[in-house]
Short mmCIF file of C-alpha atoms in Angstrom, two decimals:
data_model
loop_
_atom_site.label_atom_id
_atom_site.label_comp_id
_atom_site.label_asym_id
_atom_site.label_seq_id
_atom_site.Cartn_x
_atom_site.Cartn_y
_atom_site.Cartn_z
CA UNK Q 1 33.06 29.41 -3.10
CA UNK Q 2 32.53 29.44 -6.90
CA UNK Q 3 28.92 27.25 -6.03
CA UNK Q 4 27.79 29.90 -3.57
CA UNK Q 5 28.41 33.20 -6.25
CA UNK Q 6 26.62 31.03 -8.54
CA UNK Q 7 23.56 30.84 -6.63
CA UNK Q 8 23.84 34.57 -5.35
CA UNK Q 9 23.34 35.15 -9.24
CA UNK Q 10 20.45 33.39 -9.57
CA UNK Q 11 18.59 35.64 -7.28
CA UNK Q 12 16.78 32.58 -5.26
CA UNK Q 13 15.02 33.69 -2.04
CA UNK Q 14 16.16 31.21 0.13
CA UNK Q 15 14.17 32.06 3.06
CA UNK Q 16 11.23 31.31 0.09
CA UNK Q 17 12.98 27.99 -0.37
CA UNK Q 18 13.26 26.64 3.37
CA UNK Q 19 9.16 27.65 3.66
CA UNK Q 20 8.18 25.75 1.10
CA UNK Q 21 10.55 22.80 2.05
CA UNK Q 22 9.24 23.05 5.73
CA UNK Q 23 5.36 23.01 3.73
CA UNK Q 24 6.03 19.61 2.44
CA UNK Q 25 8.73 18.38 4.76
CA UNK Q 26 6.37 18.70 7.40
CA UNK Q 27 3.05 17.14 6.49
CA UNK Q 28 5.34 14.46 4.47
CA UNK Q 29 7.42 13.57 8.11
CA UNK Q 30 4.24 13.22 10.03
CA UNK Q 31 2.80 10.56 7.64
CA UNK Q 32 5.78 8.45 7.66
CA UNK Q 33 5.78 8.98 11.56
CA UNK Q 34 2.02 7.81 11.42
CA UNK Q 35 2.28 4.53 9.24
CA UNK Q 36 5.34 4.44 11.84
CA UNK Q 37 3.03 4.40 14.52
CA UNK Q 38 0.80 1.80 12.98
CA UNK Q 39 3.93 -0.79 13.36
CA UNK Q 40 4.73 0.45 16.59
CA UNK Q 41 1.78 -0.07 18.13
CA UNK Q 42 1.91 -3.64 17.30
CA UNK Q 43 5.10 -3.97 18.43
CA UNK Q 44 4.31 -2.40 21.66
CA UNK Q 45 1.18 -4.26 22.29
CA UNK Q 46 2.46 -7.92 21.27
CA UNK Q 47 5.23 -7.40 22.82
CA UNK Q 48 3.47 -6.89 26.19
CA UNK Q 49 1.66 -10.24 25.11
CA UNK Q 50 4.83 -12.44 24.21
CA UNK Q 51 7.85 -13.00 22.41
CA UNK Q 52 6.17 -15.21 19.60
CA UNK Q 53 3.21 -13.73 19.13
CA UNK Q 54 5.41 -10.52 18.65
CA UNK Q 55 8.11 -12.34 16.19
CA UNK Q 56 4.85 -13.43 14.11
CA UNK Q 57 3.44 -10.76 13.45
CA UNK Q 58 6.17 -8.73 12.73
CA UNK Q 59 7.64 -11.72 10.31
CA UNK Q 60 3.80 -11.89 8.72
CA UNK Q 61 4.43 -8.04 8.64
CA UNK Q 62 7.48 -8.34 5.39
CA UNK Q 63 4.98 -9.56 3.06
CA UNK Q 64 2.99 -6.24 3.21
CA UNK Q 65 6.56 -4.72 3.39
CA UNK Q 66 7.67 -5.89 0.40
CA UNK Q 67 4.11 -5.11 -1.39
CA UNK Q 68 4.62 -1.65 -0.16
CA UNK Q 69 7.66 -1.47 -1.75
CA UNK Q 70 6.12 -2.35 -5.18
CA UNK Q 71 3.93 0.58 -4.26
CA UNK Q 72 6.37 3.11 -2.90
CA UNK Q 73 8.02 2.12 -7.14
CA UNK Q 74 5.30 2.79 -8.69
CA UNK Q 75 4.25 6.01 -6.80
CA UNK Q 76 8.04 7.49 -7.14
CA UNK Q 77 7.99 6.54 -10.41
CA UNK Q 78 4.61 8.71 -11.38
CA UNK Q 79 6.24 11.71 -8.92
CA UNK Q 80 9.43 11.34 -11.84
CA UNK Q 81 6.71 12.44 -14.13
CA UNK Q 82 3.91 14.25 -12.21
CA UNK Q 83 6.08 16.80 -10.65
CA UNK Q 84 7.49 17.76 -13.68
CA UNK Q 85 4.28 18.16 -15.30
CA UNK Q 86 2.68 19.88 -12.72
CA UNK Q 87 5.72 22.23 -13.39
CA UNK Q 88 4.58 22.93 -16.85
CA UNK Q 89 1.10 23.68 -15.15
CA UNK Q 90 -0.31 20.39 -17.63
CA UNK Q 91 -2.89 18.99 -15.40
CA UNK Q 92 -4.68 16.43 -18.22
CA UNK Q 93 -1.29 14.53 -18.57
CA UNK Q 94 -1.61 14.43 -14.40
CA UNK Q 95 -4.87 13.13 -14.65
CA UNK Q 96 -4.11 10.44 -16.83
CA UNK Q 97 -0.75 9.56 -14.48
CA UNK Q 98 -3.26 9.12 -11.88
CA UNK Q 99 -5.50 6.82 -13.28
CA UNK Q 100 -2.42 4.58 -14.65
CA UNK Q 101 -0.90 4.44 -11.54
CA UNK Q 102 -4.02 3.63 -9.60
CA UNK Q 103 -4.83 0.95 -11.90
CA UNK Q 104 -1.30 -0.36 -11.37
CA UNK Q 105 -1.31 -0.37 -7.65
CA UNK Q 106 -4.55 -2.58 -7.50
CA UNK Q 107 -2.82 -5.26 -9.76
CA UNK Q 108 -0.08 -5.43 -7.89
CA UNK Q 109 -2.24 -5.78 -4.34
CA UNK Q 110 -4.46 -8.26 -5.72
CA UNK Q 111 -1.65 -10.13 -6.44
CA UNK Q 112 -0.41 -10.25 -3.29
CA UNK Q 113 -4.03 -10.41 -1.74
CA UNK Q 114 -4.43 -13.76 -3.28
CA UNK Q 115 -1.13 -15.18 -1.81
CA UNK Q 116 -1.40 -14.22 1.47
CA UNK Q 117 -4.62 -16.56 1.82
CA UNK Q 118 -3.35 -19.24 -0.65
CA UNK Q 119 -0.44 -19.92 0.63
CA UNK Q 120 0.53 -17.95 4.06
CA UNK Q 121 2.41 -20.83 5.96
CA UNK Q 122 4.93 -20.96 2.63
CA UNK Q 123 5.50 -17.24 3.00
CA UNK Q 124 5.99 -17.71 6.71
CA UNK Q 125 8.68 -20.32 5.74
CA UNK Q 126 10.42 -17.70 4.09
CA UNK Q 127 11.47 -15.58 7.02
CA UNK Q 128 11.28 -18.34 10.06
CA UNK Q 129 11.45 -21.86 10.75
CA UNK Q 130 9.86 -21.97 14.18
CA UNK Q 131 6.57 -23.80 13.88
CA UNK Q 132 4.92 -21.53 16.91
CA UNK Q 133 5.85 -18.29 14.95
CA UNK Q 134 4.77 -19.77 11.60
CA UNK Q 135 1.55 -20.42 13.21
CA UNK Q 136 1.15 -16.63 14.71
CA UNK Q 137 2.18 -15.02 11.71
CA UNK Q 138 -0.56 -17.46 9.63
CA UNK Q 139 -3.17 -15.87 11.87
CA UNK Q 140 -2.35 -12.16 10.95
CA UNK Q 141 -2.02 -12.89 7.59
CA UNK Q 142 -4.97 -14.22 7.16
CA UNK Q 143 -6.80 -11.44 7.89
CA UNK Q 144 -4.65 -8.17 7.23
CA UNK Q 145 -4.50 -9.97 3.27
CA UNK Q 146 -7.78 -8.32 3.16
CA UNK Q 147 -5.79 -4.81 3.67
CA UNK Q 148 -3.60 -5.21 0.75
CA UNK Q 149 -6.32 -3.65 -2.34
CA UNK Q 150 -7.50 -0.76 0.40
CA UNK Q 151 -3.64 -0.29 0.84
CA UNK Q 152 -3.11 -0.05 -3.05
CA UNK Q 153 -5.89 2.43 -4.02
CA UNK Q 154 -5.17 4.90 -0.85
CA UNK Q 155 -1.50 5.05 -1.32
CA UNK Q 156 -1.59 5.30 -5.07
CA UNK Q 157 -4.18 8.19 -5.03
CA UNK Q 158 -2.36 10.17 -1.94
CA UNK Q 159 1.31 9.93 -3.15
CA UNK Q 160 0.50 11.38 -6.69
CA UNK Q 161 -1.30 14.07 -4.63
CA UNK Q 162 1.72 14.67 -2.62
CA UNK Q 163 3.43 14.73 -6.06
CA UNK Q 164 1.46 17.94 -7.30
CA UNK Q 165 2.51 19.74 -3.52
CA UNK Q 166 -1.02 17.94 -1.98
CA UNK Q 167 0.40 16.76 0.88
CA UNK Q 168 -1.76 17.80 4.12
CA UNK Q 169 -4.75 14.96 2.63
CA UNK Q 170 -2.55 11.99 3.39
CA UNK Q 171 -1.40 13.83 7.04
CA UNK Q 172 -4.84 13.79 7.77
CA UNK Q 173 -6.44 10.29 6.73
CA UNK Q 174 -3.44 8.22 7.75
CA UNK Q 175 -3.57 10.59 11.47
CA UNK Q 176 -6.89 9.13 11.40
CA UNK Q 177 -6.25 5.76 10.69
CA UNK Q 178 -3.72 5.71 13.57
CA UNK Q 179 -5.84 6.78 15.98
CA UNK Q 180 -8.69 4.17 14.66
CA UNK Q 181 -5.60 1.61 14.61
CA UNK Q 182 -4.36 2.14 18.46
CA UNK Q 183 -7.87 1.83 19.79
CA UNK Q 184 -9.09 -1.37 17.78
CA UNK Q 185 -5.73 -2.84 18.24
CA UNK Q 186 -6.06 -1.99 22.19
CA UNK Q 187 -10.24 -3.50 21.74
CA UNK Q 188 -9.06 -7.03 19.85
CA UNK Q 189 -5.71 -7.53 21.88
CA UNK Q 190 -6.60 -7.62 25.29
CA UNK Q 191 -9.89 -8.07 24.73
CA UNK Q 192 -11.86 -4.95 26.08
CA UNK Q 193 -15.63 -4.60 26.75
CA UNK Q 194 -16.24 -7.97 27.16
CA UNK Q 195 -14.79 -9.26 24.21
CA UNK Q 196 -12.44 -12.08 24.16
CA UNK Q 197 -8.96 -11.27 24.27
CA UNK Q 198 -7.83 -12.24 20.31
CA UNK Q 199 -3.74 -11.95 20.43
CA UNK Q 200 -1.80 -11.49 17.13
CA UNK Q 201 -5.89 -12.06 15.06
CA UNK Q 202 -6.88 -8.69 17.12
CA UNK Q 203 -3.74 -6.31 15.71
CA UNK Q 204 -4.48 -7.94 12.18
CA UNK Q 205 -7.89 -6.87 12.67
CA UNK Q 206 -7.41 -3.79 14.07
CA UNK Q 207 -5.20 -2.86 11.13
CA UNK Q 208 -8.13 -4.00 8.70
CA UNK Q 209 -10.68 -1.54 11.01
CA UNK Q 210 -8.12 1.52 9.91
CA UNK Q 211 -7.44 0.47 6.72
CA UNK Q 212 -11.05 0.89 5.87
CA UNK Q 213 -11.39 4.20 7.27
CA UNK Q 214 -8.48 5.07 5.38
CA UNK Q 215 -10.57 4.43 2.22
CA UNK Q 216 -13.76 6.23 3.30
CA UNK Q 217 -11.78 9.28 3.72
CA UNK Q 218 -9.89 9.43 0.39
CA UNK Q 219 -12.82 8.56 -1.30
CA UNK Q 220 -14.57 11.68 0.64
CA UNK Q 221 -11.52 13.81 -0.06
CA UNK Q 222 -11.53 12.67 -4.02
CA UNK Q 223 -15.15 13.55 -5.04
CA UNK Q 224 -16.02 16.72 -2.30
CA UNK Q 225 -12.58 18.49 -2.39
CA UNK Q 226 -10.23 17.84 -4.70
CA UNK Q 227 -11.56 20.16 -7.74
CA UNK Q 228 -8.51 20.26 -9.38
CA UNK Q 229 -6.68 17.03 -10.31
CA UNK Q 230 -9.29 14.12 -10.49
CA UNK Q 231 -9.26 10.56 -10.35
CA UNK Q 232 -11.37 10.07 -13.68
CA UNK Q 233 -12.34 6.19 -14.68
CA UNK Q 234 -11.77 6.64 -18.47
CA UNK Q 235 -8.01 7.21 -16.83
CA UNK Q 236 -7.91 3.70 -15.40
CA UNK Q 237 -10.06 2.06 -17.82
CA UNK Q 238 -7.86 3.42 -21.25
CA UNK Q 239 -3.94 3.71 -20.66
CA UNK Q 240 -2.52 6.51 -23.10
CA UNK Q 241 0.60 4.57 -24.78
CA UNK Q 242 2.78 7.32 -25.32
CA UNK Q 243 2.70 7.91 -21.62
CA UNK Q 244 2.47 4.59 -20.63
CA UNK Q 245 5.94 4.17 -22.31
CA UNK Q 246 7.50 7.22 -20.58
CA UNK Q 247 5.90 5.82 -17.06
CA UNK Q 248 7.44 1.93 -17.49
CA UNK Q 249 10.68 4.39 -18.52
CA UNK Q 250 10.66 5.91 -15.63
CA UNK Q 251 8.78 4.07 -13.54
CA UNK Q 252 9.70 0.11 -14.02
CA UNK Q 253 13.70 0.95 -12.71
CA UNK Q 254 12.10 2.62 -9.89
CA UNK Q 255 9.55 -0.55 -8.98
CA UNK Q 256 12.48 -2.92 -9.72
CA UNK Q 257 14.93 -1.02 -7.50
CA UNK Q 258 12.61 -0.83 -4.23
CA UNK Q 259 11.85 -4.41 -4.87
CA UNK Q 260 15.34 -4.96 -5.18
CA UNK Q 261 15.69 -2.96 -1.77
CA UNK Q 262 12.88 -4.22 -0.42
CA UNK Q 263 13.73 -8.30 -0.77
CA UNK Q 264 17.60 -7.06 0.59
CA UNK Q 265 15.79 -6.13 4.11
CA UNK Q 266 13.67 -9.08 3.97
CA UNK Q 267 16.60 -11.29 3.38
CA UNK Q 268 18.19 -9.94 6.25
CA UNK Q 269 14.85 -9.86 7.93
CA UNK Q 270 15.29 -14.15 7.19
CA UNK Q 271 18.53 -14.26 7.86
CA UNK Q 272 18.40 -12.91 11.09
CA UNK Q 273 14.80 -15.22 12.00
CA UNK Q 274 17.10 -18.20 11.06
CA UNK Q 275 19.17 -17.44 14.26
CA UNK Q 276 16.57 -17.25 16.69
CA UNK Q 277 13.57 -15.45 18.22
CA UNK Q 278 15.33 -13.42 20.31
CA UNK Q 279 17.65 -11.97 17.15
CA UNK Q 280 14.34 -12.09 15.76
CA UNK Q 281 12.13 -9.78 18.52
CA UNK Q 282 15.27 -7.11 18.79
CA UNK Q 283 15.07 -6.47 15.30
CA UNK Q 284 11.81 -6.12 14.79
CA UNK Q 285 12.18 -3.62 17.85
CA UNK Q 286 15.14 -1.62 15.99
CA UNK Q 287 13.94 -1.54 12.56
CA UNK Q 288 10.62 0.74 14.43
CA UNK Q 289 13.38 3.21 15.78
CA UNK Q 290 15.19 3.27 12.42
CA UNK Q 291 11.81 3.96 10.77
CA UNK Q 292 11.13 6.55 14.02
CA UNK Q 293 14.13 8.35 13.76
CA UNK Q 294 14.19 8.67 9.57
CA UNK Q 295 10.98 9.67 9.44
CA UNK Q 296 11.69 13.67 8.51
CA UNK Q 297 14.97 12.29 6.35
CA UNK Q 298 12.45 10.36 4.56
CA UNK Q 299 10.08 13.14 4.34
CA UNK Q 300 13.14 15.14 3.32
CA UNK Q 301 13.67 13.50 0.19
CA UNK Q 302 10.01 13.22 -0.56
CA UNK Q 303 10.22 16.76 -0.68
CA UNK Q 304 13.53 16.35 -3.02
CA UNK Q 305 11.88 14.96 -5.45
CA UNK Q 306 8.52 16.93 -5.96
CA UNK Q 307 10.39 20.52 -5.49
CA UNK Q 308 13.51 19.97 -7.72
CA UNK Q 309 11.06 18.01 -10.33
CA UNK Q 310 8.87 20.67 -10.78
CA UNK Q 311 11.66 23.49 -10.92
CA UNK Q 312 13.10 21.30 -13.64
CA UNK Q 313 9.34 21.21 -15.12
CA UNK Q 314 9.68 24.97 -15.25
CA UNK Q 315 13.34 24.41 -16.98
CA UNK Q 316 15.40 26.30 -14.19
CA UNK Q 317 18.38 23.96 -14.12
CA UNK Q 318 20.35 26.20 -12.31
CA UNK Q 319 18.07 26.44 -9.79
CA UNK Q 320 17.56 22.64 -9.19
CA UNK Q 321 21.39 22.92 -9.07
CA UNK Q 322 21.72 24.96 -6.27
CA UNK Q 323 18.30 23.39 -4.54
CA UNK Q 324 19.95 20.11 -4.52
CA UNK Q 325 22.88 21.38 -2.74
CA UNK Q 326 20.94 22.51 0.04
CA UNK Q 327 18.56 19.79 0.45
CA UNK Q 328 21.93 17.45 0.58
CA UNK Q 329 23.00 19.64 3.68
CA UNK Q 330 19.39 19.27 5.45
CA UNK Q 331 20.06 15.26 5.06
CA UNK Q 332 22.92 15.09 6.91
CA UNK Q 333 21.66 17.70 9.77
CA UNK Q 334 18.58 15.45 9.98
CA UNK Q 335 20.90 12.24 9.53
CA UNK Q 336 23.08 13.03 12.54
CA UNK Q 337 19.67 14.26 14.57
CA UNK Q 338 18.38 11.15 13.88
CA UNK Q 339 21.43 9.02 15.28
CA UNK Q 340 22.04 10.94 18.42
CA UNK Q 341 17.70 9.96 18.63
CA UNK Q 342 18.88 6.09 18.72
CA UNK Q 343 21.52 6.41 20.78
CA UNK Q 344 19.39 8.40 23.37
CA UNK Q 345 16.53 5.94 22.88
CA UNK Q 346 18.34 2.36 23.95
CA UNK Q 347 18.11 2.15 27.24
CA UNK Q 348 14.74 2.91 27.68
CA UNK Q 349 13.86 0.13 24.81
CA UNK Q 350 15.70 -2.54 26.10
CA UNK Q 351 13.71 -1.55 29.65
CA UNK Q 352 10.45 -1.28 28.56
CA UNK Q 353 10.04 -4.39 26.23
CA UNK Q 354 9.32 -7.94 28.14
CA UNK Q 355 12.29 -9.30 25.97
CA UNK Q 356 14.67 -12.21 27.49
CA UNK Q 357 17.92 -11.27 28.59
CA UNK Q 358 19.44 -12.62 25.06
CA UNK Q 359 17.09 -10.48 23.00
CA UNK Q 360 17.92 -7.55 25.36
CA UNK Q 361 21.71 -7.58 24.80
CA UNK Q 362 21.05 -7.69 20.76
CA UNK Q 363 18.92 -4.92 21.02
CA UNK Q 364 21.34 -2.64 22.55
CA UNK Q 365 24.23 -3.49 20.43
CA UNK Q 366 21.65 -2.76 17.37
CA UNK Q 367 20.84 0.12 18.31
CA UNK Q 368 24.23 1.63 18.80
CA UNK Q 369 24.78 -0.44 14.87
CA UNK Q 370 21.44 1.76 13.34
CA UNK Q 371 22.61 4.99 14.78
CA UNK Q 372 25.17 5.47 12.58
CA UNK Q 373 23.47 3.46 9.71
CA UNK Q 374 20.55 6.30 10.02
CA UNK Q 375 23.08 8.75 8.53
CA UNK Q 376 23.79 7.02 5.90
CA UNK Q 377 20.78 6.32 5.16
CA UNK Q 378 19.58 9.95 5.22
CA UNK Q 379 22.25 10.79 2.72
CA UNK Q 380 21.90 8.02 0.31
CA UNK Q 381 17.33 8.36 0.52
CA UNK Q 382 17.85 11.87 -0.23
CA UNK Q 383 20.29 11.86 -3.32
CA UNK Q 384 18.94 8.34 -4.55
CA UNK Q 385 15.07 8.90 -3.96
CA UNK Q 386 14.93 13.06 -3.97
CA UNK Q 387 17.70 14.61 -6.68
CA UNK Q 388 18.25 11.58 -8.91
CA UNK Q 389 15.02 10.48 -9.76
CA UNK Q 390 13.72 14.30 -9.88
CA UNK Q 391 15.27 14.35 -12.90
CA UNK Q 392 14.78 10.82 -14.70
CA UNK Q 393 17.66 9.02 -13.70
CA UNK Q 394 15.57 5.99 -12.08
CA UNK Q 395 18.45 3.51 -13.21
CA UNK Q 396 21.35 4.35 -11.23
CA UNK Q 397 19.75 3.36 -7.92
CA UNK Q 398 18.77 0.32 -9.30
CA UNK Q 399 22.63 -0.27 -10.01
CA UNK Q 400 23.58 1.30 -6.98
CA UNK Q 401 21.02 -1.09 -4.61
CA UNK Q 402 21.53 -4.53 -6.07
CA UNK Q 403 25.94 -4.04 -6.23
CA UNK Q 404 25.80 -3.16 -2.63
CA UNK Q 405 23.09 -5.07 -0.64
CA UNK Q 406 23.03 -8.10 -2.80
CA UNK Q 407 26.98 -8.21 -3.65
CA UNK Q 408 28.39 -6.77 -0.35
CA UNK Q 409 26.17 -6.87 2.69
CA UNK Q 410 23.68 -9.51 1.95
CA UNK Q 411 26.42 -11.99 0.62
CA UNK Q 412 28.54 -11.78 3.22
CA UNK Q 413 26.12 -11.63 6.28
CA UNK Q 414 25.10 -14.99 4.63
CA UNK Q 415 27.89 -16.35 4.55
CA UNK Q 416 29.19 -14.89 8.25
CA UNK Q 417 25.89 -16.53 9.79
CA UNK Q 418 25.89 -19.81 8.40
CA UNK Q 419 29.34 -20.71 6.86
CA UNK Q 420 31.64 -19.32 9.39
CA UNK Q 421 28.41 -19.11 12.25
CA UNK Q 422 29.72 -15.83 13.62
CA UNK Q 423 27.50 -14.28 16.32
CA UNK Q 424 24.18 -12.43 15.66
CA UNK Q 425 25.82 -8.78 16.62
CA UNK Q 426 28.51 -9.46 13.98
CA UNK Q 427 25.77 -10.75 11.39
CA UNK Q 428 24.38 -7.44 12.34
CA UNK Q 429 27.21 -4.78 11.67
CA UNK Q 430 27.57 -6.43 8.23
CA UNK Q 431 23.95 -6.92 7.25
CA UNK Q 432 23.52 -2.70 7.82
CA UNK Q 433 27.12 -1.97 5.99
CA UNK Q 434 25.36 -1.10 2.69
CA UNK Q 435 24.35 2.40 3.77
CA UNK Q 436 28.03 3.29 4.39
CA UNK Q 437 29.19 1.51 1.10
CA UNK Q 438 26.91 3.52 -0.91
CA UNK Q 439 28.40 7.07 0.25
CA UNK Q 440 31.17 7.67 -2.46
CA UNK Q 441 29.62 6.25 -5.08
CA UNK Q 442 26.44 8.35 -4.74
CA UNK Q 443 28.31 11.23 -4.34
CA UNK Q 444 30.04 10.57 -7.63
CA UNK Q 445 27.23 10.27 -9.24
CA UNK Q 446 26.08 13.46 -7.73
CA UNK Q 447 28.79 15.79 -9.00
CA UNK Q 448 28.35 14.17 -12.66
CA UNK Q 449 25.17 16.33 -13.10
CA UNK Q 450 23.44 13.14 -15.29
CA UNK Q 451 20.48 13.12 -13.08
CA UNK Q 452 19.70 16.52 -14.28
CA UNK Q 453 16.84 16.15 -16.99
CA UNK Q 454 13.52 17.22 -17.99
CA UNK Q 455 11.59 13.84 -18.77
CA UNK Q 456 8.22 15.61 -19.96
CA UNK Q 457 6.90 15.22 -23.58
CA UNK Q 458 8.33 18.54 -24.77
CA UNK Q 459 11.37 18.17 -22.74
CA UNK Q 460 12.24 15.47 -24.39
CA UNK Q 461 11.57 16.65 -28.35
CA UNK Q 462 12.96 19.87 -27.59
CA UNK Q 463 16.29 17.62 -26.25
CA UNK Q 464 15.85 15.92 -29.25
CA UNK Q 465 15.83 18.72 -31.92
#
């Protein structure tokens, strides 16, 4: 009661508020349901081809997962400092954010660029000891690798846009990169118009066909449109150290937390490929309706982040406050939506798939297992990703990530799989019990306010005076 007169005295125009949420919400849930649909349409096309060429690609698929998730660090951390900025209206200090993270983004690719053709069988080994999967995932590698730089520039330019309330750019080129994606994929697969039919080589390639697209069209949007923020080379070339130190502040708990994160699902990824290619081929199939039915949670706190940073930017504390409140509200509504989307979408999975019998029964009893995980998730993404880090506090999810995937879940569905060699849906239920850990303890962390900071240069010497 107290919370609500509060915000009646603050004179916010909520039906403002839910517009402008809905403006980035939106565009945000659409892209996420797009690079969605770019795994989903291998799944669905491989898996009309076979079981291994399916469990291949999808296992080849966690090395660009995990890069991603170096990416998704280093892009949250810049929004941590972009939004706020572009709060204060200071557009130079964006600019040089920009370049930085840019910069950043194709180090980090390259890197993982140059392993995927050194060494792709030993990353294979990783996740799978089947020889025939090994070998299917070595094909894709070898040629999606040559995604990974593409990847890097695209997603570091777009996500700082999204940061400064840009977000319709990214809608647009990744919607176009689907579309480019479903028909090469369809082209190299089966081999269409003559050509020979190319397997798990033609989704790799199709992937590279949109990934280049993607590029044309950024670089289009960068230097014809964007008149505002640009993406200047004396930026890349010369780092300004002052910033640089607030970035790795902000930033470097961010990267270390969704690599953190981002090894935890990979390791369950592995531990699951240990115990078969039908454990294997479900999963794969589940983890594409858990990214399919988070997609507007995900977009949700997306929006967190950029909407409360910036009103923090502008110093209206009380505001962010009461903003946060209401965006925790939308996560569970769009938690629970998301569940009751699972649940509704198991049957027809299990039908549609050529999956043995074995890999059919996992995926049903994985699917009931995500639908409740998705509302955890929703919860946790949208306090940890959008109203903790829109104020600075990059840390506690670091914290928060490795004490409950890596001490709880991860441990024990280790040690349930191959110490006590329980069965693959009980590996399951306590591989996904982190989301459901994490509840209290976020919510603690919620109601001590210590997320609530302005991070910017003069935020922090007028802090410090």
């Amino acid at each position: 009661m107290f919370a609500v007169k509060r915000e009646n005295n603050l004179g916010i125009e909520w039906g403002r508020f839910y517009r402008t949420v809905i403006g980035l919400v939106v565009p945000m849930a659409l892209q996420n349901l797009i690079n969605v649909g770019v795994t989903a349409a291998d799944v669905i096309m491989l898996g009309a081809v076979g079981e291994t060429e399916l469990s291949g690609a999808s296992l080849a698929g966690q090395v660009q997962y995990i890069m991603t998730l170096f990416l998704f660090g280093l892009t949250s951390g810049a929004t941590v400092l972009t939004a706020q900025y572009w709060g204060k209206g200071d557009k130079k200090t964006i600019e040089k954010i920009l370049g930085m993270t840019v910069k950043a983004a194709v180090l980090v690719t390259a890197a993982f660029t140059a392993a995927a053709l050194a060494v792709p069988d030993l990353l294979m080994m990783i996740f799978t000891s089947d020889p025939a999967v090994i070998a299917e995932g070595v094909k894709y590698l070898r040629i999606v690798a040559f995604t990974y730089i593409m990847i890097g520039v695209t997603q570091g330019y777009l996500y700082v846009m999204r940061s400064v309330e840009r977000v319709v750019v990214a809608t647009v080129v990744y919607f176009c990169s689907l579309l480019c994606n479903i028909v090469m994929n369809s082209i190299f697969i089966f081999g269409l118009f003559g050509l020979p039919a190319m397997g798990v080589s033609g989704a790799a390639l199709g992937t590279l066909c949109a990934r280049v697209l993607e590029v044309i069209l950024t670089a289009g949007y960068a230097r014809i449109f964007n008149k505002e923020i640009k993406l200047r080379l004396r930026y890349i070339i010369h780092t300004d150290g002052e910033l640089f130190r607030d970035f790795m502040k902000y930033a470097l708990p961010v990267v270390v937390n969704e690599i953190m994160w981002g090894m935890g699902t990979a390791a369950n990824t592995a531990i699951l490929g240990h115990l078969g290619s039908p454990a294997v081929a479900a999963n794969s199939v589940a983890q594409v309706a858990r990214q399919l039915a988070t997609v507007v949670s995900f977009g949700l706190s997306s929006a967190a982040a950029i909407y409360l940073g910036k009103t923090i930017g502008e110093r209206k504390l009380e505001h962010a406050r009461a903003y946060a409140r209401r965006f925790i509200l939308l996560s569970l509504v769009m938690g629970v939506i998301g569940g009751l989307i699972i649940l509704a979408a198991s049957g027809p999975a299990a039908a549609a798939l050529s999956l043995t019998d074995t890999a059919r029964g996992y995926l049903r009893i994985m699917f009931y297992v995500m639908s409740y995980f998705v509302v955890g998730q929703a919860f946790n993404t949208t306090m940890v990703v959008g109203i903790f880090r829109s104020g600075g506090d990059t840390r506690f999810g670091l914290i928060l990530d490795v004490s409950t995937m890596w001490g709880c879940s991860i441990l024990l569905g280790f040690i349930a799989a191959f110490v006590f060699k329980l069965s693959v849906p009980v590996v399951y239920v306590i591989l996904m019990s982190d989301e459901i850990i994490k509840i209290p303890i976020t919510l603690w962390r919620y109601r001590s306010y210590k997320w609530l900071k302005d991070v910017t240069r003069s935020g922090i010497q007028q802090v410090g005076t």
